[in-house]
PDB file of C-alpha atoms in Angstrom:
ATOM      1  CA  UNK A 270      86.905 104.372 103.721  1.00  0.00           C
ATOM      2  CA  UNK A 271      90.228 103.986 101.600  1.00  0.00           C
ATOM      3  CA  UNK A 272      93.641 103.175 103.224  1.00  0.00           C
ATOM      4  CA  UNK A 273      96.739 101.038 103.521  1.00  0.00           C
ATOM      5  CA  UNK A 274      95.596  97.832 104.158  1.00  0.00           C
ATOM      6  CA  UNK A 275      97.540  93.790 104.264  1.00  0.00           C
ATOM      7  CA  UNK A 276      99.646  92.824 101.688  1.00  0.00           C
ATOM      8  CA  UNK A 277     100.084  89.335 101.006  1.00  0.00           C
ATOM      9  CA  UNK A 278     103.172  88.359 102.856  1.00  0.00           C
ATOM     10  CA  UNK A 279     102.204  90.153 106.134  1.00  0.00           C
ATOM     11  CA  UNK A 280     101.868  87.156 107.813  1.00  0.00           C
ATOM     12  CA  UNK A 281     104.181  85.938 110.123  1.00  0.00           C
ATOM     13  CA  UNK A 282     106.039  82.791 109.785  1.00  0.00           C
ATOM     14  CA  UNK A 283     105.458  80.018 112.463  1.00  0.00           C
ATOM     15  CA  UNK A 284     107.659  77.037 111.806  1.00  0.00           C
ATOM     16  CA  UNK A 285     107.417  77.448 108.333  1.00  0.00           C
ATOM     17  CA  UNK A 286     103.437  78.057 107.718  1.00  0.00           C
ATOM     18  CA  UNK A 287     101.828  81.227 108.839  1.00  0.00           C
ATOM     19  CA  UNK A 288     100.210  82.637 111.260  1.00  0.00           C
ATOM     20  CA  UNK A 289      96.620  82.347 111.903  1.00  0.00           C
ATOM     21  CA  UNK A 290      96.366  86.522 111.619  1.00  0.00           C
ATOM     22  CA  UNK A 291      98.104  89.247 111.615  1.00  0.00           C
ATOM     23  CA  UNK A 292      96.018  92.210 113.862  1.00  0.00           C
ATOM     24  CA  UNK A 293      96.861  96.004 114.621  1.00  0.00           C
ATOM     25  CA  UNK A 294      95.713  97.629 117.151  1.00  0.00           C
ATOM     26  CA  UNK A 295      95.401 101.589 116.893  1.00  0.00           C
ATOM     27  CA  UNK A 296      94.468 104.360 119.304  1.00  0.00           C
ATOM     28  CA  UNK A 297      94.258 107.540 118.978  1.00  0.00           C
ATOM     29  CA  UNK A 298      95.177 109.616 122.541  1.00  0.00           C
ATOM     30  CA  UNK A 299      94.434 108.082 125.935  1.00  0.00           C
ATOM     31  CA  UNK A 300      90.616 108.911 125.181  1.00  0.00           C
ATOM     32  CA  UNK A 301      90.448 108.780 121.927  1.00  0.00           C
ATOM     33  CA  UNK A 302      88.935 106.084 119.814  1.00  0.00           C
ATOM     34  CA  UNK A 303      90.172 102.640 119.296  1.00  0.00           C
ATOM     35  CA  UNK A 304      89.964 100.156 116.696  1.00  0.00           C
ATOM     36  CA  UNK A 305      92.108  97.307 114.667  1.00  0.00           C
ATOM     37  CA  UNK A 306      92.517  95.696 111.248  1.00  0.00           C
ATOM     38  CA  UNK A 307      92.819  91.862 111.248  1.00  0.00           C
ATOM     39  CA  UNK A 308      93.746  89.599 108.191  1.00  0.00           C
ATOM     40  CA  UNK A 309      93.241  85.909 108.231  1.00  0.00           C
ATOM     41  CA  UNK A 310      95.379  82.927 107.047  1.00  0.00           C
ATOM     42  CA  UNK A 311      92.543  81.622 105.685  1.00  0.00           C
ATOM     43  CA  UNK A 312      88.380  81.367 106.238  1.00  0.00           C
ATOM     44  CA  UNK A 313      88.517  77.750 108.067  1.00  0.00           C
ATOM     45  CA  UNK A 314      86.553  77.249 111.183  1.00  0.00           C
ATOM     46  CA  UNK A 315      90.723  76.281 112.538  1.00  0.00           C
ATOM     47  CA  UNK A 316      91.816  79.364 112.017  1.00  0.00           C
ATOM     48  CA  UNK A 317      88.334  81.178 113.061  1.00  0.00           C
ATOM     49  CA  UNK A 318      88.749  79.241 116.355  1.00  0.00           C
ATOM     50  CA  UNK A 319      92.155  80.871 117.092  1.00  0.00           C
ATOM     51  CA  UNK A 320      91.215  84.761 116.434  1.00  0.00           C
ATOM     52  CA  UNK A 321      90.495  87.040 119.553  1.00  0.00           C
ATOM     53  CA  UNK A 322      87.160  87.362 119.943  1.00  0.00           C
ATOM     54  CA  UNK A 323      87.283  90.641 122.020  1.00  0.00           C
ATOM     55  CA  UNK A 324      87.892  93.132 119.564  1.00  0.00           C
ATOM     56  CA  UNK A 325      87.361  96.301 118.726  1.00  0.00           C
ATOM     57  CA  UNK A 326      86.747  96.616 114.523  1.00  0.00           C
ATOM     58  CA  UNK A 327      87.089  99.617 111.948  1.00  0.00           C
ATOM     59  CA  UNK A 328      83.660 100.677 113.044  1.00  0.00           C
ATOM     60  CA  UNK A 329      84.721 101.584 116.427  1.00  0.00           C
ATOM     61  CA  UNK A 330      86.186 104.221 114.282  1.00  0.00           C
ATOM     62  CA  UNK A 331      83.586 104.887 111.513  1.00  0.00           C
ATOM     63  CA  UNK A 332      81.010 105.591 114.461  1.00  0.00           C
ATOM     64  CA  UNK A 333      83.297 108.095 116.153  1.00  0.00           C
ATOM     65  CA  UNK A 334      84.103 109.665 112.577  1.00  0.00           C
ATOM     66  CA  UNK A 335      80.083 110.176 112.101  1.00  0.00           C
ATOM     67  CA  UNK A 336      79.345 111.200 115.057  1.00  0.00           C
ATOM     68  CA  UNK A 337      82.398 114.053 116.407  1.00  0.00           C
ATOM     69  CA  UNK A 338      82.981 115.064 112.755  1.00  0.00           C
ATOM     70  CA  UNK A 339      80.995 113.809 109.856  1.00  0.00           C
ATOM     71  CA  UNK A 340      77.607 115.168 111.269  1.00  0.00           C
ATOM     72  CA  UNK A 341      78.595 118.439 112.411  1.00  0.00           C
ATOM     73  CA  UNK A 342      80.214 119.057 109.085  1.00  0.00           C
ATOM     74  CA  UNK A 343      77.025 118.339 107.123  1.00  0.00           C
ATOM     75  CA  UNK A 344      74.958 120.492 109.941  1.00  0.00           C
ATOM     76  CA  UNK A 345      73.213 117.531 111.567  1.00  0.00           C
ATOM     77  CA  UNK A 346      71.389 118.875 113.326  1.00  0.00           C
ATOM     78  CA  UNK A 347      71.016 121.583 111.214  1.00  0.00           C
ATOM     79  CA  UNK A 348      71.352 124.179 113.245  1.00  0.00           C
ATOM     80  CA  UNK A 349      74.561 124.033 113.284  1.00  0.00           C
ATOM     81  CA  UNK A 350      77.062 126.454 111.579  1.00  0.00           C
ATOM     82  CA  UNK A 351      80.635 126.958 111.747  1.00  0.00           C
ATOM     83  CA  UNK A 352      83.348 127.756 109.122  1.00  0.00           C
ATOM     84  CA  UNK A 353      85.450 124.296 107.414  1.00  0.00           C
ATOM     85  CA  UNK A 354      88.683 125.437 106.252  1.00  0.00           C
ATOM     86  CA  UNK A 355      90.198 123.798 102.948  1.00  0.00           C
ATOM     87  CA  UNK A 356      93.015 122.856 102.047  1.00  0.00           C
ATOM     88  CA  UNK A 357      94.101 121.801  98.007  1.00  0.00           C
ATOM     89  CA  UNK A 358      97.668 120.891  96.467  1.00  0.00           C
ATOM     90  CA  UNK A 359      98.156 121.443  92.316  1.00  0.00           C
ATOM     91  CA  UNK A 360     101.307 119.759  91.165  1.00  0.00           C
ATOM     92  CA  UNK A 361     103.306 120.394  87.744  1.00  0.00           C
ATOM     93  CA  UNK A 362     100.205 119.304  85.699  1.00  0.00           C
ATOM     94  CA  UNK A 363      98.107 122.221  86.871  1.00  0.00           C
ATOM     95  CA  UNK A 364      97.791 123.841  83.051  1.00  0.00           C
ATOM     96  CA  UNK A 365      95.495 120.835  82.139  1.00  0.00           C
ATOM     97  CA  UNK A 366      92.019 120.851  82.000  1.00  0.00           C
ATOM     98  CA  UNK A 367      89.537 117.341  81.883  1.00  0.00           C
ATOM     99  CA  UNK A 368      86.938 118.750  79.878  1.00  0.00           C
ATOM    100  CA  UNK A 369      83.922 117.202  79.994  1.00  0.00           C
ATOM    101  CA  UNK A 370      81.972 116.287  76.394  1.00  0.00           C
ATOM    102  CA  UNK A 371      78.732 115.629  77.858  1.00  0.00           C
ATOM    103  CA  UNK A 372      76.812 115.186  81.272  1.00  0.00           C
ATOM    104  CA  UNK A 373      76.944 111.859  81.606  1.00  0.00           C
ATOM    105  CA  UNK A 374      78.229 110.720  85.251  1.00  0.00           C
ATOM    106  CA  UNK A 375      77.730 114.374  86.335  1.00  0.00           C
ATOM    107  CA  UNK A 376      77.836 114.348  90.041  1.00  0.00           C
ATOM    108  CA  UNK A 377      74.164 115.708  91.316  1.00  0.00           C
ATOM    109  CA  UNK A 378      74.624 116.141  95.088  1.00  0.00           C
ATOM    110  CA  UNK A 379      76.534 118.624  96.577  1.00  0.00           C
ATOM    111  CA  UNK A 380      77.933 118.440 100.771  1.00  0.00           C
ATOM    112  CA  UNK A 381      80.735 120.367 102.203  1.00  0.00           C
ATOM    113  CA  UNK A 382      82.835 117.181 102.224  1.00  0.00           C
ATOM    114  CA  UNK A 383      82.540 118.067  98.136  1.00  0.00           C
ATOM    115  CA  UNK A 384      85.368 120.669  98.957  1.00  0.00           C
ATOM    116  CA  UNK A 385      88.095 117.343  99.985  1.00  0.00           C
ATOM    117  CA  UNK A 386      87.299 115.394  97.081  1.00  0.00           C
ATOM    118  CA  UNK A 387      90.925 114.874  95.084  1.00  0.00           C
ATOM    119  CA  UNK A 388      91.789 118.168  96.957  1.00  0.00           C
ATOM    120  CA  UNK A 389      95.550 116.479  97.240  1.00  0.00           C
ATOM    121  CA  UNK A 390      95.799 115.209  94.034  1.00  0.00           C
ATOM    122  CA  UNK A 391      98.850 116.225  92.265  1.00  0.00           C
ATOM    123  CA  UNK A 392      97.460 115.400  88.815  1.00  0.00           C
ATOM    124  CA  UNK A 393      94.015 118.363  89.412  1.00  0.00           C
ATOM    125  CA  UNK A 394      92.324 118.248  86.216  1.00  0.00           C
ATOM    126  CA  UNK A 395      89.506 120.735  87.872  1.00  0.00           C
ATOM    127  CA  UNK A 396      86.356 118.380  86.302  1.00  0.00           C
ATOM    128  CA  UNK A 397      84.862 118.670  89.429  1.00  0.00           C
ATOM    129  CA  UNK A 398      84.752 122.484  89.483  1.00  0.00           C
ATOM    130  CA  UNK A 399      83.589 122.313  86.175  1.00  0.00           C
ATOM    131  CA  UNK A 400      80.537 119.958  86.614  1.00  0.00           C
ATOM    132  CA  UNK A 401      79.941 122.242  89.979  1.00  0.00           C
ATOM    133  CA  UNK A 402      79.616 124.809  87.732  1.00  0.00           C
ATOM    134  CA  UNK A 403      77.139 123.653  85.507  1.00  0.00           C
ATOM    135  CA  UNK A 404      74.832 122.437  88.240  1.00  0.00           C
ATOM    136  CA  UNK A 405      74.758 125.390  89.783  1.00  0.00           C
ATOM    137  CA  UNK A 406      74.225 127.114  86.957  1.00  0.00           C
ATOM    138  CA  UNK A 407      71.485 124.864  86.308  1.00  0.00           C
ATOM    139  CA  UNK A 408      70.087 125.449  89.452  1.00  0.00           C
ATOM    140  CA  UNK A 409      70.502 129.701  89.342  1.00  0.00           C
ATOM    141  CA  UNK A 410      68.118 128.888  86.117  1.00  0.00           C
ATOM    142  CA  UNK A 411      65.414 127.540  88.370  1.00  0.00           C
ATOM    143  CA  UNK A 412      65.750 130.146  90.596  1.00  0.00           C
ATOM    144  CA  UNK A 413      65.282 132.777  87.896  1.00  0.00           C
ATOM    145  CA  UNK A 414      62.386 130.540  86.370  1.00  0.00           C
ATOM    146  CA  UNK A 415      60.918 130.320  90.008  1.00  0.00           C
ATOM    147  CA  UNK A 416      61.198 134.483  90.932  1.00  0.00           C
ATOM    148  CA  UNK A 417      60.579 135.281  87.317  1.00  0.00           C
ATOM    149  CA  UNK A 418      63.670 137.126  87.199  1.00  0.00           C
ATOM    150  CA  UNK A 419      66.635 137.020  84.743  1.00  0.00           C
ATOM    151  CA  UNK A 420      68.578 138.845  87.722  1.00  0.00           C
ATOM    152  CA  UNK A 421      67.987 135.753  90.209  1.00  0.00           C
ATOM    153  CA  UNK A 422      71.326 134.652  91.074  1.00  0.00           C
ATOM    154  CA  UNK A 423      73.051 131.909  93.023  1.00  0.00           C
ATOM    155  CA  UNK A 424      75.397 134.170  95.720  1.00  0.00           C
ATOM    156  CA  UNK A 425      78.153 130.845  95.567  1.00  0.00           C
ATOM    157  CA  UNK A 426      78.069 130.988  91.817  1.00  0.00           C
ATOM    158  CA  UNK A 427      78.290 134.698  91.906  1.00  0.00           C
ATOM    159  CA  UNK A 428      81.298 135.127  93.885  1.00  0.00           C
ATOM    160  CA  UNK A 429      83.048 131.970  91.790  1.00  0.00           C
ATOM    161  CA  UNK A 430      82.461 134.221  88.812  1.00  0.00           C
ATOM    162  CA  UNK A 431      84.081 137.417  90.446  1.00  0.00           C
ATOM    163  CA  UNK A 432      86.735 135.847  91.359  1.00  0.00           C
ATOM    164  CA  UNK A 433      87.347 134.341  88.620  1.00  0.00           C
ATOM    165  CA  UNK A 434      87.133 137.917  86.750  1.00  0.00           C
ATOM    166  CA  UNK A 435      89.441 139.411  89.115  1.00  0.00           C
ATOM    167  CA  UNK A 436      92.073 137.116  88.720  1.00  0.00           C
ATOM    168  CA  UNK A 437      92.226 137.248  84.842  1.00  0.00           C
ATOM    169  CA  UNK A 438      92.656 140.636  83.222  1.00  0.00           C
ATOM    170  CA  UNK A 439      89.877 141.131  80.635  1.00  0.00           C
ATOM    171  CA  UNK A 440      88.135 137.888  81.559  1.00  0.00           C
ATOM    172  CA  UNK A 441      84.151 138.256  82.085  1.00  0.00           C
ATOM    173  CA  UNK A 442      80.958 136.407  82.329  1.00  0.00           C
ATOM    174  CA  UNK A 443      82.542 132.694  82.540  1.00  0.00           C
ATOM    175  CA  UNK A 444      79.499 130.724  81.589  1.00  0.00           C
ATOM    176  CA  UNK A 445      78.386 126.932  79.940  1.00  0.00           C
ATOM    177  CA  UNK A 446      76.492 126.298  77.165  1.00  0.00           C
ATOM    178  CA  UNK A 447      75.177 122.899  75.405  1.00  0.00           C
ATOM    179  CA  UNK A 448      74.865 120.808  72.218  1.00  0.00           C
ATOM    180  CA  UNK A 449      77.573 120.353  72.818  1.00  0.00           C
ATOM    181  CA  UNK A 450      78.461 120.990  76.343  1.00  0.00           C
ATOM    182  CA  UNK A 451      81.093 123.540  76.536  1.00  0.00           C
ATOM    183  CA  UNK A 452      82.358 125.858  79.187  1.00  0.00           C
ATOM    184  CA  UNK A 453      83.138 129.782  77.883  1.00  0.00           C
ATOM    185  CA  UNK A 454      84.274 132.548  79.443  1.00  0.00           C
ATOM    186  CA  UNK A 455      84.655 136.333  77.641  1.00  0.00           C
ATOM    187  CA  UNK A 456      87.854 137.918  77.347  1.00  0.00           C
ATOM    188  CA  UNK A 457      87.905 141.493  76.052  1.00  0.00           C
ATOM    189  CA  UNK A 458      84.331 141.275  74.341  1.00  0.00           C
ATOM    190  CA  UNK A 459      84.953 137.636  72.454  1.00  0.00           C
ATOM    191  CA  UNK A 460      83.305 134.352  73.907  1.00  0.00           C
ATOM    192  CA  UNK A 461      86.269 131.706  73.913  1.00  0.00           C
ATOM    193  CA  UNK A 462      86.288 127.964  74.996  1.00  0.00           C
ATOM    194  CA  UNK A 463      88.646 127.628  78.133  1.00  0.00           C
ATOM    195  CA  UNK A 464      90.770 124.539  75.616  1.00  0.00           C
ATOM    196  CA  UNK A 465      91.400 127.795  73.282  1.00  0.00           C
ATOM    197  CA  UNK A 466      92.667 129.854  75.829  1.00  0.00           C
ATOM    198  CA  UNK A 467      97.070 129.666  76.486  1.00  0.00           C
ATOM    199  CA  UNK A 468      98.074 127.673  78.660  1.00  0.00           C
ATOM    200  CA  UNK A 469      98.658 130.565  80.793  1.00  0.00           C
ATOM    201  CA  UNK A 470      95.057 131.150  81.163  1.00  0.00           C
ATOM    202  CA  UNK A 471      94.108 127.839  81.629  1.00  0.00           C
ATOM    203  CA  UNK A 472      96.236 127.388  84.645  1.00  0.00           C
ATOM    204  CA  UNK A 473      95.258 130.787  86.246  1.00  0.00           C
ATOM    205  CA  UNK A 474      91.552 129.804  85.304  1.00  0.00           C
ATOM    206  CA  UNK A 475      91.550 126.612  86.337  1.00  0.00           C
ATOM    207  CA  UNK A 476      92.822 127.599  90.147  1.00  0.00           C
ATOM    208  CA  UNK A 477      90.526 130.555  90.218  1.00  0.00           C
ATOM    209  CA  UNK A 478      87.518 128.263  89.511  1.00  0.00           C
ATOM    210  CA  UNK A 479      88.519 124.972  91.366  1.00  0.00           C
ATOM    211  CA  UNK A 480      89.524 127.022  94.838  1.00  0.00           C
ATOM    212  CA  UNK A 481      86.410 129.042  94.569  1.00  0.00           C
ATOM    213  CA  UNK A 482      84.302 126.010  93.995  1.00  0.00           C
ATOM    214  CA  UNK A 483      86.008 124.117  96.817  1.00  0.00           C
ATOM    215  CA  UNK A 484      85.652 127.103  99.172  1.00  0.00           C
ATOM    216  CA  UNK A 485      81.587 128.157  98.150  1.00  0.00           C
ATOM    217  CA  UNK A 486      81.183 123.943  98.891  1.00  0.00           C
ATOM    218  CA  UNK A 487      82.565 123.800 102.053  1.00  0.00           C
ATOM    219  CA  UNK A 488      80.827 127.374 103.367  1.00  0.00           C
ATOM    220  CA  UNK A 489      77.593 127.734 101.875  1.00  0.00           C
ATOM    221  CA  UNK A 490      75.579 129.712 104.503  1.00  0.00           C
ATOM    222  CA  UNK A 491      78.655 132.507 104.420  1.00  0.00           C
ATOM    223  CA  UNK A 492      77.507 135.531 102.951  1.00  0.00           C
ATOM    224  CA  UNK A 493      80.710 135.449 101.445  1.00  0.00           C
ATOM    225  CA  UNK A 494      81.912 132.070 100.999  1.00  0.00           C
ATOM    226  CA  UNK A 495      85.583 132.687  99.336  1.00  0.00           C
ATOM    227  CA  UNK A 496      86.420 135.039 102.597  1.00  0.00           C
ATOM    228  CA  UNK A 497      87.216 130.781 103.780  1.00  0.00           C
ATOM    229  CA  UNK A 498      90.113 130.128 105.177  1.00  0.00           C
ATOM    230  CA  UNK A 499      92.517 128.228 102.824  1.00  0.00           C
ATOM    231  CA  UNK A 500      96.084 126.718 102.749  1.00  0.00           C
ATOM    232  CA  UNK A 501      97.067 125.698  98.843  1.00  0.00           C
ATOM    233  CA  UNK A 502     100.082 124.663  98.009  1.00  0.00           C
ATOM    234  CA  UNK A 503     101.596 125.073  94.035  1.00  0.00           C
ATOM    235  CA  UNK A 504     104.103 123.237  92.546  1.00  0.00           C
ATOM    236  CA  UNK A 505     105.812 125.631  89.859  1.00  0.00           C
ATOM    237  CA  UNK A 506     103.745 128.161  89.864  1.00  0.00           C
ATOM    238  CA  UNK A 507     105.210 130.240  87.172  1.00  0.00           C
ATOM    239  CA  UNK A 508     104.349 127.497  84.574  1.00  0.00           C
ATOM    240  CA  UNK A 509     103.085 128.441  81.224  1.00  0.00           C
ATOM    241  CA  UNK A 510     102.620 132.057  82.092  1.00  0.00           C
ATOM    242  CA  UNK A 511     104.811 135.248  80.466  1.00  0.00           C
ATOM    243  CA  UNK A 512     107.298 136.965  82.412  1.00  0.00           C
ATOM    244  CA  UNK A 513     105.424 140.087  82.500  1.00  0.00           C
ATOM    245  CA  UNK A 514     102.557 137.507  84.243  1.00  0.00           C
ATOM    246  CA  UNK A 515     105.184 136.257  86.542  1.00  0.00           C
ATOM    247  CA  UNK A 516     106.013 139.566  87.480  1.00  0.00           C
ATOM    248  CA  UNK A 517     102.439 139.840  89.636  1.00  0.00           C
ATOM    249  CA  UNK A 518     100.937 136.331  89.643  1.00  0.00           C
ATOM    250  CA  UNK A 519     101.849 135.889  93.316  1.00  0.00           C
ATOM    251  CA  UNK A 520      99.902 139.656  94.046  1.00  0.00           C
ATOM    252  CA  UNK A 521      97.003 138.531  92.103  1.00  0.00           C
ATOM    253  CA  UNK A 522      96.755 135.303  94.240  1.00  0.00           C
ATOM    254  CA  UNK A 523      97.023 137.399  97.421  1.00  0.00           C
ATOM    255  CA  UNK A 524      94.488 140.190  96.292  1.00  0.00           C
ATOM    256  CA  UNK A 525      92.169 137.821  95.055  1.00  0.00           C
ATOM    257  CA  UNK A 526      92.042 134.779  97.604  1.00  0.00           C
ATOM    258  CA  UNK A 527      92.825 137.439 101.173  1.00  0.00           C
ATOM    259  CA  UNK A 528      92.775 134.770 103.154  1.00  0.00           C
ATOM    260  CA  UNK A 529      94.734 132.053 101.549  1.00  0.00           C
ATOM    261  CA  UNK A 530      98.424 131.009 102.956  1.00  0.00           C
ATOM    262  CA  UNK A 531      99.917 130.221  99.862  1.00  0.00           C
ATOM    263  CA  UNK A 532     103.309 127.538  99.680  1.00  0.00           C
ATOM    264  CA  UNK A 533     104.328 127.829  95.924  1.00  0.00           C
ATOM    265  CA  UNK A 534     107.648 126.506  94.297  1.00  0.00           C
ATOM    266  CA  UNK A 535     109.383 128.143  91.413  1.00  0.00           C
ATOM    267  CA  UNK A 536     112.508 128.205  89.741  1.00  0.00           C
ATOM    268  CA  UNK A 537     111.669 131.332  88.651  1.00  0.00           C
ATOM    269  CA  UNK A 538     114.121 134.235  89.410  1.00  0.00           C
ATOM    270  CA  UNK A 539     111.510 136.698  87.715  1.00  0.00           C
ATOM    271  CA  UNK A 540     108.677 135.471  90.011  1.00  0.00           C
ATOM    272  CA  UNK A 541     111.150 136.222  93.416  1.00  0.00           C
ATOM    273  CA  UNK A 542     111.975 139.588  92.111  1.00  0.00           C
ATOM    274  CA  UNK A 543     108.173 139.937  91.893  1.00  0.00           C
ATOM    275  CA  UNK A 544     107.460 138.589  95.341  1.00  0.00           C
ATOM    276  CA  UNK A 545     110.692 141.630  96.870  1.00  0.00           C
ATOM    277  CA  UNK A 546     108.051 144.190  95.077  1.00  0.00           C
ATOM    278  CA  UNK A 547     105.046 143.481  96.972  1.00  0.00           C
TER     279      UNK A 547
END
């Protein structure tokens, strides 16, 4: 668990040498959980001696987060089932893309909790949609090995891959391949690598497959896992793309993601005359 924690200096001052700790105390609600953070002057059995020894510590906390929502959230037990919204922020760096050279450090275990990892980063370089993709793409080859089937497919990866067609005109049949590791997708009839797409593309592509990973990771008994509930929030989102693009990016978004409640910025006067057309 990563937070704001003591700084050196956060000691008080008794008569010029400091205090033997410095404690907070939270709580959350009258019935809510409680817990503190304590720092020490020091680790001698003087200042030991001097600490409260009724106290309640960070796991007060921890065991309440496991039990009222980590568990549920991973279906433990496993019967149980309920939708996890999402949430994701891209900042002014949204056109880049982190792309991978080879497997190595490739995460291999998948929870819904996947969805929240560097969902508020600013600086989204989408690696983790990309090595979602090519596990599951990995695993929808073991399914078709296992039914015998070249038709066998994985209904998350499916629905990433429609919508990331829809959202890019002339886009199809976004794929990986290896030696070396590269993710392709087909636009009007030619396999490209997404680094020799515009940056235009690469931005549109790289929401399209990050939100749809996030949102088939946090809902994966949904029939229809993108029909999840999302709030993302774009810093400029007309960068990189034409004005004719900037015309209809916003109705893309919407016809594409149904359910998302979009907050964008732009300075964009071609993207709000867009937006009065809808």
């Amino acid at each position: 668990m990563k937070g704001i924690s003591f700084k050196r200096g956060d000691l008080f001052l008794q008569e010029g040498r400091e205090f033997p700790y410095a404690l907070i105390k939270t709580q959350l609600a009258n019935d809510g959980p409680a817990w503190d953070l304590l720092s020490r002057r020091d680790g001698t059995n003087v200042t030991a001696k001097q600490i409260p020894q009724q106290r309640k510590e960070i796991h007060a906390l921890l065991q309440y987060l496991d039990k009222n929502i980590i568990e549920p959230v991973l279906g433990v037990p496993f019967d149980i089932r309920f939708d996890l919204p999402v949430i994701a922020y891209y900042g002014v760096n949204h056109a880049l893309l982190d792309m991978p050279k080879r497997r190595r450090n490739f995460r291999k275990n998948y929870t819904r909790l996947t969805a929240f990892v560097d969902s508020l980063n600013a600086v989204s370089l989408f690696r983790s949609a990309l090595t979602w993709i090519y596990n599951k793409e990995d695993e929808e080859r073991r399914l078709q090995q296992e039914r015998q089937s070249f038709k066998a497919r994985l209904p998350a990866l499916e629905a990433v891959r429609r919508y990331v067609h829809s959202l890019l005109p002339g886009a199809s049949n976004l794929h990986t391949a290896t030696n070396p590791l590269r993710f392709l997708v087909t636009h009007y009839g030619q396999d490209f690598e997404l680094e020799q797409l515009s940056d235009g593309y690469k931005t549109m592509i790289g929401l399209a497959m990050d939100l749809s990973a996030r949102m088939a990771a946090a809902n994966p008994h949904m029939d229809n896992p993108l029909t999840t509930e999302v709030i993302v929030l774009i810093d400029e989102v007309d960068l990189h793309r034409h004005p004719t693009w900037q015309r209809r990016v916003i109705s893309d978004l919407l016809r594409t993601f149904p359910n998302m409640q979009f907050v964008l910025t732009s300075h964009s006067p071609i993207l709000v005359e867009g937006v009065n057309n809808l």
